[in-house]
Amino acid sequence: MNLNTNLDAHTDADTNTDTDADSDTDADTNSDTSDLSIDITAFAHDLVYDDAVLHGEPILLSEGDSNSAVLDSDMVSESEEDPDISLELHDFPDDGSDSNINAEFFETPDVLDKLRDQLLGGYKPPAECPSNIKTGMDIDKLSLDENISLEHFIAWKKSNGTVKAYNMHAKVLATHTGATILTLYQARKLAVKLTGFHATKVDICPKSCIVYTGKYEHLDKCPYKPSSGPVCNTPRYRQSSKGIKQPIAQVQVLPVMDTVRALYANAETSSEMRNRDSCLQQVLHLVATAANDPHLVDGMTNAPVRQYSDYGDGQIHQMQYEKLGLFKDPRDVAFALSTDGAQLTMKKQSNTWLLILIILNLPATFRYGDQVVINCATPGPYSPGDIESFLWITFMEMAKASEGLWMYDAVDSSYFLNHAVISMALGDMLGSAKINGMAGHMAIFGDRFSMVQGARSSHVKGSKALYYPSSPPENSTYNPDRPSNYDLHNLPLRTQSQYWKVIKKLEDAQTKKDKASIVKATGISRLPLCAASKAFIHPTFFPIDPFHIFYENEVLFIWDLWTTLSDKNDPVHFHRVAEFGALIPGAMKTLPPVFCGPVRDPYLKRQSQYKIYEWMALLHWYIIPIGIETGMHPSVLKNFSQFVEIIEFAMTSTKRTDANLSYLQELIIKFLLGFEKLYIGNDPEKINRMRLCIFQLIHVPNHIRWNGSIRLGSQATVERSIGEMGRMIRSKKAPFANLTNLIYEKELIKILCLYYPTLDINCKQKSDLKTVLQPIQEHKIYKKYNPMTPVIEEELASISVLLKQTITSGGNIKYSRWGKLKLLNGHVLSSRSTEAKNRVQRQSFWFEVCLICTILLKMLIFD
Ligand SMILES: [Zn+2]
């Protein structure tokens, strides 16, 4: 998880050295010394349906604001420079009347149709269900020996045991039960036979550049050319002693639909898989009934008052259902594809990339952790080159799955034709750049959600247009080609119809130069493999990763602005930073150890791998109170507090209405304008403080409309999976082979347990899965001679304040006192008295009172 943590936080971007290995996506777009000019302002944003649905209703402008506030003489003159490209590539309104954009939404380019056909390979689902489709299976068909052996095998695997452990426990079992326990090899073989779960092996360049799929399928040597250095040319095969061609290296890809098939064959998970549809049905019902029920309609906008909480009730899902004709069966499946890189061992340069599929049908509380499918891990030690060639096998499977695959449904006890699609592709900025076909954050149109043009902060020739201020000072000299002002209420957002037009143009481009100019004028560089998904919608298919952008890019960058990137005379400079830093470890004492690891002094440790959770802790807990104490400038703190509110709003998992999101949008706009005023002021060279990561906050409200919660795009899930798998690796000599096995066996065991739930010794009743906050270790309260009594009185007083209702020890409300509290995630908080006995370093009870109050409040209010 070392990878490119702050791509967007380069300290001196104007002379950016672009050290990322990934620059192949950017390379052809950055020759921006001779700019083509584009007229952005004429990209009027009249809300045709793909905009209206995807971007929410427009925010009502205050009086006097026209919807094209950005029009000024500056831009009108520019629009004449190159009218062709702008006319063709941007959606001009056809004099406001019957524009044909809606129809064009569905006009997929030929190149995409070809790609889809190629992936499908002529597959058609059979009209009748084939006879070999697995159902939930009868445990009685296994012999007792097989039964015990498989239970043993599963328990051993789930506890990540060694081979020695398997054999020794097997002996114990055999001695006491008289059963013949299968050897590890036999047990595994039986599990494979029962599940029919086999991995696909595909040839790969030993240097991980490409997988021999798609356009590489028939090649004999690797054609990949890294951004620096010559073509790889490593051969694909070696000759065996008998003269037979053998692949030098292969990579494993797991068939994800085998897992889906097993999920439906299990009655419990089969009903969980219907969660997606029940959310969708609620939305559709609301929309249908709102017409006749004024209570369901917002008085201002006349639109149904809907709430966004998850993919299931978001706009994208609704649109895929209504407009793209997907999810007609309640059991049809939506996946999120997620990619991320990691280092598995301490050795340098041992990068692996994991491709993970998250099943969006499952409720959000249940879909992560063990339920994610690790589909493929690239074998290090090199970073993968063309990551789409690694995805190819999965997209072939998904092409078939979207046409229909037969499976068994244990809820309906019947066979049915299931359809599945990938609905979104997640990744941090680097991961996303490898699969989204956009020109990247270094391009002039580097924002993948809007057509806002990047700005330069320097006159120096070759300086890059990397920054996104809404109205930069001295724009006409620094950025003569760029609009002098963007209205943050009304940005030129990217649309699907415009996207297909650009893809067609790119396909038709005759020369490299033509192509480059299109890429430059649009920020779109090619048709990505992901577009082959029938659920593909631009630009929502590649959402922001809040995990990295909020905490690693934004907080870190703002911190640097206060400390190393500003000088003493700068109003945003933080003068007492050393003092601030020194207070952090002390403040840690009040933080229960279960909340996060130790947060270090950012002043001293900023450069030594300061971790994401440390930035989180600074943002959410420490900067504001300690900033006040150490005399940070009030206007800086005020602006930052807006930022904190935005992030907290965005990262809180709760249902949001359009009214809530309008509030958020206003707050973001206030923050961004305040940020520009404070950090840039009148200095045109300081616009480099308005980085893309800061600007992209403006897209947060739309993300919540799209997928319910911005947390859906979080890479935290993938990173956690990587971490878990990483810790299980035993082999130091061959960690990648070890990882490959671990990934396969994890899925094998999961599928086996779905078909035969009773084999899992930990098999929990469903009621057990729904945990509640559990107090444990009850303490008796002795009224007399108890030194704790004053403390209890104090606690009751605080609780009374919160509840706005007096509770005393002599009152008639019964209360009890507990030593510990088990949280939903399994962690345990200790009480003050428990911790007093154990003299712990960090204390839990500060949070406990709040938690208990929350519980009490809920009881009082909702019961
Ligand atoms: Zn290669």
CSV table of C-alpha atoms in Angstrom, one decimal, residues 479-691:
chain,number,residue,atom,x,y,z
A,479,ASN,CA,-4.0,31.6,-19.2
A,480,PRO,CA,-5.3,33.5,-22.2
A,481,ASP,CA,-6.9,30.4,-23.6
A,482,ARG,CA,-8.9,29.7,-20.4
A,483,PRO,CA,-12.2,31.1,-19.4
A,484,SER,CA,-11.5,33.8,-16.8
A,485,ASN,CA,-14.2,32.5,-14.5
A,486,TYR,CA,-16.1,29.3,-13.9
A,487,ASP,CA,-19.3,29.3,-12.1
A,488,LEU,CA,-19.1,26.6,-9.5
A,489,HIS,CA,-22.8,26.3,-9.4
A,490,ASN,CA,-22.9,25.5,-13.1
A,491,LEU,CA,-19.9,23.7,-14.3
A,492,PRO,CA,-19.6,22.2,-17.8
A,493,LEU,CA,-20.0,18.6,-16.7
A,494,ARG,CA,-19.0,15.7,-19.0
A,495,THR,CA,-21.8,13.7,-20.5
A,496,GLN,CA,-22.2,10.3,-22.1
A,497,SER,CA,-23.3,11.6,-25.5
A,498,GLN,CA,-20.3,14.0,-25.7
A,499,TYR,CA,-18.1,11.1,-24.7
A,500,TRP,CA,-19.3,8.8,-27.5
A,501,LYS,CA,-18.7,11.6,-30.0
A,502,VAL,CA,-15.1,12.0,-28.9
A,503,ILE,CA,-14.5,8.2,-29.1
A,504,LYS,CA,-15.8,8.2,-32.6
A,505,LYS,CA,-13.6,11.1,-33.5
A,506,LEU,CA,-10.6,9.4,-32.0
A,507,GLU,CA,-11.4,6.3,-34.0
A,508,ASP,CA,-11.7,8.3,-37.2
A,509,ALA,CA,-8.5,10.3,-36.7
A,510,GLN,CA,-6.2,9.8,-39.6
A,511,THR,CA,-2.9,10.8,-38.1
A,512,LYS,CA,-1.2,10.8,-34.7
A,513,LYS,CA,-1.3,14.5,-34.7
A,514,ASP,CA,-5.1,14.6,-35.3
A,515,LYS,CA,-5.5,12.1,-32.5
A,516,ALA,CA,-3.3,14.1,-30.1
A,517,SER,CA,-5.3,17.3,-30.8
A,518,ILE,CA,-8.5,15.5,-29.9
A,519,VAL,CA,-7.0,14.1,-26.8
A,520,LYS,CA,-5.8,17.5,-25.8
A,521,ALA,CA,-9.1,19.2,-26.5
A,522,THR,CA,-11.1,16.7,-24.5
A,523,GLY,CA,-9.0,14.9,-21.9
A,524,ILE,CA,-10.3,11.6,-23.4
A,525,SER,CA,-7.5,9.5,-24.8
A,526,ARG,CA,-9.0,6.2,-25.9
A,527,LEU,CA,-11.9,3.7,-25.5
A,528,PRO,CA,-11.2,1.9,-22.3
A,529,LEU,CA,-11.9,-1.8,-21.9
A,530,CYS,CA,-14.4,-0.9,-19.1
A,531,ALA,CA,-16.7,0.6,-21.7
A,532,ALA,CA,-17.4,-2.9,-22.8
A,533,SER,CA,-19.6,-3.3,-19.7
A,534,LYS,CA,-23.2,-3.0,-20.6
A,535,ALA,CA,-23.6,-0.8,-17.5
A,536,PHE,CA,-21.0,1.7,-18.6
A,537,ILE,CA,-22.0,5.3,-18.2
A,538,HIS,CA,-19.5,8.2,-18.6
A,539,PRO,CA,-18.2,9.8,-16.4
A,540,THR,CA,-19.8,8.1,-13.5
A,541,PHE,CA,-18.2,4.7,-14.1
A,542,PHE,CA,-14.9,5.8,-12.5
A,543,PRO,CA,-15.9,7.5,-9.2
A,544,ILE,CA,-13.5,9.4,-6.9
A,545,ASP,CA,-11.7,7.4,-4.3
A,546,PRO,CA,-12.5,9.4,-1.1
A,547,PHE,CA,-10.1,7.4,1.0
A,548,HIS,CA,-7.0,8.7,-0.9
A,549,ILE,CA,-8.3,12.0,-2.2
A,550,PHE,CA,-9.6,13.3,1.1
A,551,TYR,CA,-7.0,12.1,3.5
A,552,GLU,CA,-3.8,11.6,1.6
A,553,ASN,CA,-4.1,14.2,-1.1
A,554,GLU,CA,-6.1,17.0,0.5
A,555,VAL,CA,-5.2,17.0,4.2
A,556,LEU,CA,-1.6,16.3,3.4
A,557,PHE,CA,-1.5,19.1,0.9
A,558,ILE,CA,-3.2,21.6,3.1
A,559,TRP,CA,-0.8,20.7,5.9
A,560,ASP,CA,2.2,21.3,3.6
A,561,LEU,CA,0.7,24.6,2.6
A,562,TRP,CA,0.7,25.7,6.2
A,563,THR,CA,4.2,24.5,6.9
A,564,THR,CA,6.7,23.9,4.1
A,565,LEU,CA,4.9,25.4,1.1
A,566,SER,CA,4.4,28.9,2.6
A,567,ASP,CA,6.9,31.3,4.1
A,568,LYS,CA,6.6,33.3,7.3
A,569,ASN,CA,5.0,36.3,5.7
A,570,ASP,CA,2.2,34.3,4.2
A,571,PRO,CA,-1.1,34.7,6.0
A,572,VAL,CA,-1.7,30.9,5.8
A,573,HIS,CA,1.6,30.0,7.4
A,574,PHE,CA,1.4,28.2,10.6
A,575,HIS,CA,4.0,29.7,12.9
A,576,ARG,CA,3.8,27.4,15.9
A,577,VAL,CA,3.8,24.1,14.1
A,578,ALA,CA,6.5,22.5,16.3
A,579,GLU,CA,4.4,23.2,19.3
A,580,PHE,CA,1.3,21.9,17.6
A,581,GLY,CA,3.1,18.7,16.7
A,582,ALA,CA,4.3,18.1,20.2
A,583,LEU,CA,0.8,18.3,21.5
A,584,ILE,CA,-0.4,15.4,19.3
A,585,PRO,CA,1.1,12.5,21.2
A,586,GLY,CA,-0.3,13.8,24.4
A,587,ALA,CA,-3.8,14.2,22.9
A,588,MET,CA,-3.5,10.5,21.8
A,589,LYS,CA,-4.1,9.5,25.4
A,590,THR,CA,-7.7,10.4,25.1
A,591,LEU,CA,-8.1,8.1,22.2
A,592,PRO,CA,-9.0,4.5,22.7
A,593,PRO,CA,-6.5,2.1,21.2
A,594,VAL,CA,-9.3,0.4,19.3
A,595,PHE,CA,-9.9,3.5,17.3
A,596,CYS,CA,-6.6,3.6,15.4
A,597,GLY,CA,-2.9,3.1,15.8
A,598,PRO,CA,-0.7,5.8,17.4
A,599,VAL,CA,-0.9,9.2,15.8
A,600,ARG,CA,2.6,10.7,15.6
A,601,ASP,CA,3.8,14.2,15.7
A,602,PRO,CA,3.2,15.4,12.1
A,603,TYR,CA,5.8,18.1,12.4
A,604,LEU,CA,8.6,15.6,13.1
A,605,LYS,CA,7.2,12.5,11.3
A,606,ARG,CA,5.4,14.0,8.2
A,607,GLN,CA,8.2,12.6,6.0
A,608,SER,CA,8.4,9.2,7.5
A,609,GLN,CA,5.4,7.4,6.0
A,610,TYR,CA,2.8,9.3,7.9
A,611,LYS,CA,-0.2,7.0,7.5
A,612,ILE,CA,-3.7,7.6,6.2
A,613,TYR,CA,-5.4,7.1,9.5
A,614,GLU,CA,-3.0,9.6,11.1
A,615,TRP,CA,-4.2,12.2,8.6
A,616,MET,CA,-7.7,11.1,9.4
A,617,ALA,CA,-7.1,11.7,13.1
A,618,LEU,CA,-5.6,15.1,12.5
A,619,LEU,CA,-8.5,16.1,10.2
A,620,HIS,CA,-11.4,14.9,12.3
A,621,TRP,CA,-10.1,15.3,15.8
A,622,TYR,CA,-7.0,17.3,16.4
A,623,ILE,CA,-6.3,20.2,14.0
A,624,ILE,CA,-9.2,22.5,15.0
A,625,PRO,CA,-8.9,22.3,18.8
A,626,ILE,CA,-5.1,22.2,18.9
A,627,GLY,CA,-5.0,24.8,16.1
A,628,ILE,CA,-7.1,27.2,18.3
A,629,GLU,CA,-4.8,26.5,21.2
A,630,THR,CA,-1.6,27.1,19.3
A,631,GLY,CA,-2.9,30.3,17.6
A,632,MET,CA,-3.5,29.3,14.0
A,633,HIS,CA,-4.9,32.2,12.0
A,634,PRO,CA,-8.7,32.3,12.6
A,635,SER,CA,-9.5,32.8,9.0
A,636,VAL,CA,-7.4,29.7,8.1
A,637,LEU,CA,-9.1,27.7,10.8
A,638,LYS,CA,-12.5,28.9,9.7
A,639,ASN,CA,-11.9,27.9,6.2
A,640,PHE,CA,-10.5,24.6,7.3
A,641,SER,CA,-13.4,23.9,9.6
A,642,GLN,CA,-15.7,24.1,6.5
A,643,PHE,CA,-13.4,21.5,4.9
A,644,VAL,CA,-13.8,19.3,8.0
A,645,GLU,CA,-17.5,19.6,7.8
A,646,ILE,CA,-17.5,18.7,4.1
A,647,ILE,CA,-15.5,15.5,4.7
A,648,GLU,CA,-17.5,14.5,7.7
A,649,PHE,CA,-20.7,15.0,5.8
A,650,ALA,CA,-19.3,13.0,2.8
A,651,MET,CA,-17.9,10.1,4.8
A,652,THR,CA,-20.9,9.6,7.1
A,653,SER,CA,-23.0,6.7,6.0
A,654,THR,CA,-26.5,8.0,6.1
A,655,LYS,CA,-29.4,8.7,3.8
A,656,ARG,CA,-29.2,12.1,2.0
A,657,THR,CA,-32.0,14.0,0.3
A,658,ASP,CA,-31.5,16.5,-2.5
A,659,ALA,CA,-32.0,19.2,0.0
A,660,ASN,CA,-29.1,17.8,2.1
A,661,LEU,CA,-26.9,17.7,-0.9
A,662,SER,CA,-27.8,21.2,-1.9
A,663,TYR,CA,-26.6,22.3,1.5
A,664,LEU,CA,-23.4,20.3,1.0
A,665,GLN,CA,-22.9,21.9,-2.4
A,666,GLU,CA,-23.2,25.4,-1.0
A,667,LEU,CA,-20.8,24.6,1.7
A,668,ILE,CA,-18.3,23.2,-0.8
A,669,ILE,CA,-18.6,26.3,-2.9
A,670,LYS,CA,-18.1,28.5,0.1
A,671,PHE,CA,-15.1,26.6,1.1
A,672,LEU,CA,-13.5,26.6,-2.4
A,673,LEU,CA,-14.1,30.3,-2.9
A,674,GLY,CA,-12.8,31.0,0.6
A,675,PHE,CA,-9.8,28.8,-0.1
A,676,GLU,CA,-9.0,30.7,-3.3
A,677,LYS,CA,-9.3,34.1,-1.5
A,678,LEU,CA,-7.1,33.0,1.4
A,679,TYR,CA,-4.5,30.8,-0.3
A,680,ILE,CA,-4.2,32.5,-3.7
A,681,GLY,CA,-5.4,36.0,-3.2
A,682,ASN,CA,-4.1,38.3,-5.9
A,683,ASP,CA,-1.0,36.3,-6.7
A,684,PRO,CA,-1.3,34.5,-10.1
A,685,GLU,CA,1.7,32.3,-9.3
A,686,LYS,CA,-0.1,30.9,-6.2
A,687,ILE,CA,-2.9,29.3,-8.2
A,688,ASN,CA,-0.8,26.1,-8.0
A,689,ARG,CA,-2.4,25.9,-4.5
A,690,MET,CA,-5.7,25.1,-6.2
A,691,ARG,CA,-5.0,21.5,-7.1
